Coordinates of C-alpha atoms in Angstrom, one line a residue:
X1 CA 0.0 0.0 0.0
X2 CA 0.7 3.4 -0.5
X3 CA 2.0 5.3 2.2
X4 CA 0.8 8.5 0.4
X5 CA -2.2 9.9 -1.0
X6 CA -2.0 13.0 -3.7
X7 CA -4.8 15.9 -3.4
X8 CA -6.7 14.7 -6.1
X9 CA -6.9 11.3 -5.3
X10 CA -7.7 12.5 -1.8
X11 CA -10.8 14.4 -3.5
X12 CA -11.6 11.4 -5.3
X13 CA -12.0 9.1 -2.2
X14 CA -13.7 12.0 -0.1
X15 CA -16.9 12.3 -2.9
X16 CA -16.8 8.3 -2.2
X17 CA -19.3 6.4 -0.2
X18 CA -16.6 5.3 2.6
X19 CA -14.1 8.5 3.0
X20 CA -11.6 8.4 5.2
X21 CA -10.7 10.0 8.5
X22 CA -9.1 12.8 8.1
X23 CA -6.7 14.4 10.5
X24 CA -5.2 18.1 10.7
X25 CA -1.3 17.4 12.6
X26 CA -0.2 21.7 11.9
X27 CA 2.8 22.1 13.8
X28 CA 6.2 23.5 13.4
X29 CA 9.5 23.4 15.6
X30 CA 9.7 26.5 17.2
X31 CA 12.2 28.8 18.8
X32 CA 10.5 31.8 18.3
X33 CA 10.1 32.1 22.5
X34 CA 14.0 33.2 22.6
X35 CA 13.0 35.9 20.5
X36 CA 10.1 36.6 22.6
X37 CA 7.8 36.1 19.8
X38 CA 4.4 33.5 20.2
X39 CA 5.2 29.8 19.3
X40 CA 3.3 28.3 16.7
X41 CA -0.5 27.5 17.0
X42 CA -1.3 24.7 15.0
X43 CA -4.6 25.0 16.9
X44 CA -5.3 28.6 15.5
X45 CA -4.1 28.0 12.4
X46 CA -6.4 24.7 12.1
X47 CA -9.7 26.9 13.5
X48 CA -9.2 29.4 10.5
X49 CA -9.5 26.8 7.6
X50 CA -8.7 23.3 7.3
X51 CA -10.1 20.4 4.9
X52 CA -13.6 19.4 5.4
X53 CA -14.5 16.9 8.2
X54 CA -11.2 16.7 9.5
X55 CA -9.9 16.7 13.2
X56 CA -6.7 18.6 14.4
X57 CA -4.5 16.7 16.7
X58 CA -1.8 18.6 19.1
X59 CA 1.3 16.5 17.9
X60 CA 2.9 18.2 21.3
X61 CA 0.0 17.1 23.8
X62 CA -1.2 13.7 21.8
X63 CA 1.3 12.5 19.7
X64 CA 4.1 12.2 22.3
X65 CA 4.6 13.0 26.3
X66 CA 6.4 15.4 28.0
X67 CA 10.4 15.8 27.5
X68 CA 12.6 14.9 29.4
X69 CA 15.3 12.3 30.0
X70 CA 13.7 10.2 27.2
X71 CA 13.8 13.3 25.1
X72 CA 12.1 16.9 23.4
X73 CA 9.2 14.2 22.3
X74 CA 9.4 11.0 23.5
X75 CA 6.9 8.2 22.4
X76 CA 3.1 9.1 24.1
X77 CA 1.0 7.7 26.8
X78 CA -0.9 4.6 24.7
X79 CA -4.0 5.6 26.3
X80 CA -3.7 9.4 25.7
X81 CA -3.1 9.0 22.5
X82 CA -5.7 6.2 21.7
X83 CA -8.3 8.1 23.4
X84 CA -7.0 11.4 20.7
X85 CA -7.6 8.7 18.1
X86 CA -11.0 7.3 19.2
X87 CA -12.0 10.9 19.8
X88 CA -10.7 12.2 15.8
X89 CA -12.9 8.9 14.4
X90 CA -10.1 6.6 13.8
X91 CA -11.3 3.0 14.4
X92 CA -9.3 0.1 12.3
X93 CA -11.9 -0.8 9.8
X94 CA -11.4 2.8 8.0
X95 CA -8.9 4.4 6.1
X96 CA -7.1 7.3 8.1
X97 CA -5.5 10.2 5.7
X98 CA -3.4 12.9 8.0
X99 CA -1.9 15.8 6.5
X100 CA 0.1 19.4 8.0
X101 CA 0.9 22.7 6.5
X102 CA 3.4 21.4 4.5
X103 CA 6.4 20.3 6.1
X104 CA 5.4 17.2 6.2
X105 CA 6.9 16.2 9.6
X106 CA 3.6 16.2 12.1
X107 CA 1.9 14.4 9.4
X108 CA 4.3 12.0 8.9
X109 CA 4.7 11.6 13.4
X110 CA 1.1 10.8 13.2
X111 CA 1.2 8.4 10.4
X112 CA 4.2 6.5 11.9
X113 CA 2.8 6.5 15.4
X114 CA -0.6 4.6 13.6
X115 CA 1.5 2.3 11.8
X116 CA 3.7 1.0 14.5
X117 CA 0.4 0.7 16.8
X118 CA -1.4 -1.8 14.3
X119 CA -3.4 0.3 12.3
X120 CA -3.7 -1.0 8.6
X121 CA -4.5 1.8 6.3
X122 CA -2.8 5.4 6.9
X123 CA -1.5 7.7 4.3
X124 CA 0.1 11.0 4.3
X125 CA -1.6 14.1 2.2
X126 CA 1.5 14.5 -0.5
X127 CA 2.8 18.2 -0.1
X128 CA -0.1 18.8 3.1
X129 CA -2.6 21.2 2.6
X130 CA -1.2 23.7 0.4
X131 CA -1.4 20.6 -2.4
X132 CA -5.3 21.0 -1.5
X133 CA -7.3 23.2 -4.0
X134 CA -10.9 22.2 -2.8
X135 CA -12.8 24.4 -0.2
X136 CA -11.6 24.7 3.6
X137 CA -13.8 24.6 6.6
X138 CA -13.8 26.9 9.8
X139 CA -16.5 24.6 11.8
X140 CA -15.2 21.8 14.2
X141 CA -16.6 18.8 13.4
X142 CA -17.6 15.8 16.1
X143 CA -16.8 13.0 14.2
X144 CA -18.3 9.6 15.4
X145 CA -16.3 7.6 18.0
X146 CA -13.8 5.2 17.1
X147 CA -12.7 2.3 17.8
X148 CA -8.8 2.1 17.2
X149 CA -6.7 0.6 20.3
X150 CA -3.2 1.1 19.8
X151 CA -1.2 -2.3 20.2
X152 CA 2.4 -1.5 19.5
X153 CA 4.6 -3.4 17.0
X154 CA 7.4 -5.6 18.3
X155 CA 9.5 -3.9 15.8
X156 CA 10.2 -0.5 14.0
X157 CA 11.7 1.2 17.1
X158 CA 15.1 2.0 18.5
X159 CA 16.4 3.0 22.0
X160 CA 19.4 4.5 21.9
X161 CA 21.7 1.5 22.7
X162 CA 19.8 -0.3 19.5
X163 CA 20.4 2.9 17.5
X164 CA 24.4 3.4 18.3
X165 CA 24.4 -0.8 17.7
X166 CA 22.5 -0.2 14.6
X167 CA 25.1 2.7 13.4
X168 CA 28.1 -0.3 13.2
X169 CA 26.0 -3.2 11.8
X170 CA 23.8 -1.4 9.6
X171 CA 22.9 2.0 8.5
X172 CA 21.3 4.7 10.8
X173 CA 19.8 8.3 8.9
X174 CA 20.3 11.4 10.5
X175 CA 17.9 13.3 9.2
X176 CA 18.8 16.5 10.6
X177 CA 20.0 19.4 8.6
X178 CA 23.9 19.1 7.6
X179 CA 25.2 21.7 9.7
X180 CA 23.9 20.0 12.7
X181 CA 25.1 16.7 12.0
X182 CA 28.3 17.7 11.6
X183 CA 28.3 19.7 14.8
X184 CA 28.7 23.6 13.3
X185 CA 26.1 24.3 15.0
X186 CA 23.5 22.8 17.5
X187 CA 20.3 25.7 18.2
X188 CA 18.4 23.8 20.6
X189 CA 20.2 20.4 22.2
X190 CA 23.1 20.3 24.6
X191 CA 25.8 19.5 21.6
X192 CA 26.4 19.4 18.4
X193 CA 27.4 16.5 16.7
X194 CA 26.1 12.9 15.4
X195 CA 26.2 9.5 16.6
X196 CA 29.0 7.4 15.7
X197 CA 28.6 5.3 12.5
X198 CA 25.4 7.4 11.0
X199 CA 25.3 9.0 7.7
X200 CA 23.6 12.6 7.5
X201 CA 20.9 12.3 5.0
X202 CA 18.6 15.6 5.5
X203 CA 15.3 14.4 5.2
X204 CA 14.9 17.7 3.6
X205 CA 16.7 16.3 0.3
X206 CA 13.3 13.5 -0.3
X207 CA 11.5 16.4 -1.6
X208 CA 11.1 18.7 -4.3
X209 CA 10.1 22.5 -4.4
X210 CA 6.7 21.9 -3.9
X211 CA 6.9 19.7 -0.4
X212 CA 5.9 16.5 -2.5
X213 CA 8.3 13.6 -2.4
X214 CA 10.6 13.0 -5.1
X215 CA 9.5 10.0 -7.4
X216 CA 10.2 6.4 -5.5
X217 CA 12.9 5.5 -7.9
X218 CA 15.0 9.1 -6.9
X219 CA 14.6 8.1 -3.6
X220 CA 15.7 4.6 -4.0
X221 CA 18.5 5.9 -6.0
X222 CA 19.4 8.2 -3.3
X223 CA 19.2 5.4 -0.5
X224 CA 21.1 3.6 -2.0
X225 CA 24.1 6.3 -2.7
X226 CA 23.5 6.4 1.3
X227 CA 24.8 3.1 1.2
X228 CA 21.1 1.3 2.0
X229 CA 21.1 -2.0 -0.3
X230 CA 19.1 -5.2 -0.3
X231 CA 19.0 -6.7 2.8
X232 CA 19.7 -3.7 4.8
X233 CA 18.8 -3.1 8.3
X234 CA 17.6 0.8 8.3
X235 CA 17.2 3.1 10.8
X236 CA 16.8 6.8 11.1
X237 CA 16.9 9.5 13.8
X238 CA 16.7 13.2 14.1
X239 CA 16.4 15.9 16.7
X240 CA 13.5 14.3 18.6
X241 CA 11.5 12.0 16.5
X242 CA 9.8 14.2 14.0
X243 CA 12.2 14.9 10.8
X244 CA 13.3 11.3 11.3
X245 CA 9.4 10.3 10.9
X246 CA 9.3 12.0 7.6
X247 CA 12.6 10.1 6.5
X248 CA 11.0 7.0 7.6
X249 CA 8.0 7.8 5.1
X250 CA 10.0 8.7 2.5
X251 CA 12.0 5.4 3.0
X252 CA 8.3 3.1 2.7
X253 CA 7.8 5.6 0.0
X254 CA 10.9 3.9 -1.9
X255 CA 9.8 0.5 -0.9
X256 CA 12.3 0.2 2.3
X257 CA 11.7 -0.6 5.8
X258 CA 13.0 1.3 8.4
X259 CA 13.3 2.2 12.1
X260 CA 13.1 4.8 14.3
X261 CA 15.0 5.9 17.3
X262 CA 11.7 8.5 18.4
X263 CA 15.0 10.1 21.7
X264 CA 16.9 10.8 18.7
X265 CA 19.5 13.9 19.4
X266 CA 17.8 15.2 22.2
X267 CA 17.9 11.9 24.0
X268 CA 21.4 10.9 22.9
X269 CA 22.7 13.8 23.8
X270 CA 21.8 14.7 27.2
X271 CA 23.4 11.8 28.2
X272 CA 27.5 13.0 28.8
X273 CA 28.7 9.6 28.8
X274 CA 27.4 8.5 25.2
X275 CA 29.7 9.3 22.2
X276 CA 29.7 12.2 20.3
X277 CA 31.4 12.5 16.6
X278 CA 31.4 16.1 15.0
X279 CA 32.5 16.9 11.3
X280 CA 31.4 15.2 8.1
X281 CA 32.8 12.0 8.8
X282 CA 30.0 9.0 10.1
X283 CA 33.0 8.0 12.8

């Protein structure tokens, strides 16, 4: 299955007799507050026009728990985010569609979150809502409830001893921005740097102009130039389990598997005693 859906096709299946749910993730890493400007609202920004019949979720509040130790977003409470689910419609029997302003990365959090929980049919809007040219909504709908009960996967996720293991046996994606991985320059975490063994591959690069993904056979091409072959274990990372989300799409996208370390930077790093490599070099 696809694990995206294109505006038009989106359209298509909406006018149909069994649409799908559709969820509004609008969120953007922010560090507007040192600046003493307002963070964004995805909340506000959802309330003044988003697709029709579709539910926002707080990616912050429902899609992971507070940070801390385990990092900026670390996996959620299970029952705080099935309830978010039940609550948006979401049941297992019916195709879920989820979508941002965009980016790509909150839609993409959502839709790997669903995926490794057990349910069967989720697909990311391709290029988010400014691919949308049908009408927006301002009313808040109050969707059905559903029935989804999130069961996680026995695979698909790292801890940060699987994701340093994984660096030297197979290949671990950082999908964080160049300058970052190579530790010129670190905004937000406690240093700059990479893990040992991982290959910077800017999630950034999967896309085009537009915010839609490059064709599968680009991305293949470019996985594989990242040194992901047949048979290769993949995982992926990032400052805190968004970006790396979106890498992990565009990786299904191209037909490859992959896991995800949700810590990621902020949880590797706050740890003193774990390694730190700096410069363009993996080691």
């Amino acid at each position: 299955m696809n694990a995206i859906i294109s505006a038009s096709e989106l359209a298509s299946e909406l006018a149909g007799g069994n649409p799908p749910v559709l969820l509004d993730v609008r969120w953007q890493l922010s560090v507007a507050k040192t600046a003493g400007e307002p963070p964004f609202d995805g909340r506000a920004a959802y309330l003044a026009g988003h697709l029709p019949g579709a539910v926002f979720v707080d990616l912050d509040r429902e899609l992971a728990s507070e940070p801390g130790e385990r990092g900026r977003h670390p996996l959620p409470d299970l029952g705080v985010f099935g309830a978010a689910m039940r609550r948006a419609g979401v049941s297992r029997g019916r195709a879920v569609v989820v979508y941002d302003g965009g980016l790509g990365w909150g839609a993409a959090r959502a839709w790997w979150l669903l995926r490794w929980t057990g349910h069967p049919d989720v697909r990311v809007l391709d290029g988010g809502l400014p691919s949308w040219e049908g009408a927006l909504e301002t009313s808040v709908p109050r969707p059905v409830e559903g029935d989804f009960e999130p069961v996680p996967a026995v695979s698909g996720l790292l801890d940060a001893d699987g994701a340093g293991a994984l660096a030297r046996s197979g290949v671990l994606l950082d999908a964080r921005a160049g300058e970052r991985y190579r530790g010129e320059v670190e905004p937000i975490d406690r240093v700059g740097g990479h893990i040992p063994g991982a290959v910077s591959a800017p999630t950034t690069e999967n896309v085009g102009a537009d915010g839609r993904f490059r064709p599968a056979e680009e991305l293949a091409a470019r996985f594989k130039e990242l040194g992901v072959s047949e048979g290769t274990r993949v995982g992926v990372y990032c400052g805190s389990g968004v970006s790396g989300a979106h890498e992990v799409l565009a990786l299904a996208v191209a037909g490859i598997p992959a896991e995800l370390y949700v810590g990621s930077w902020s949880e590797w790093s706050s740890d003193p005693e774990r390694p730190v490599a700096v410069g363009p070099d993996p080691q």
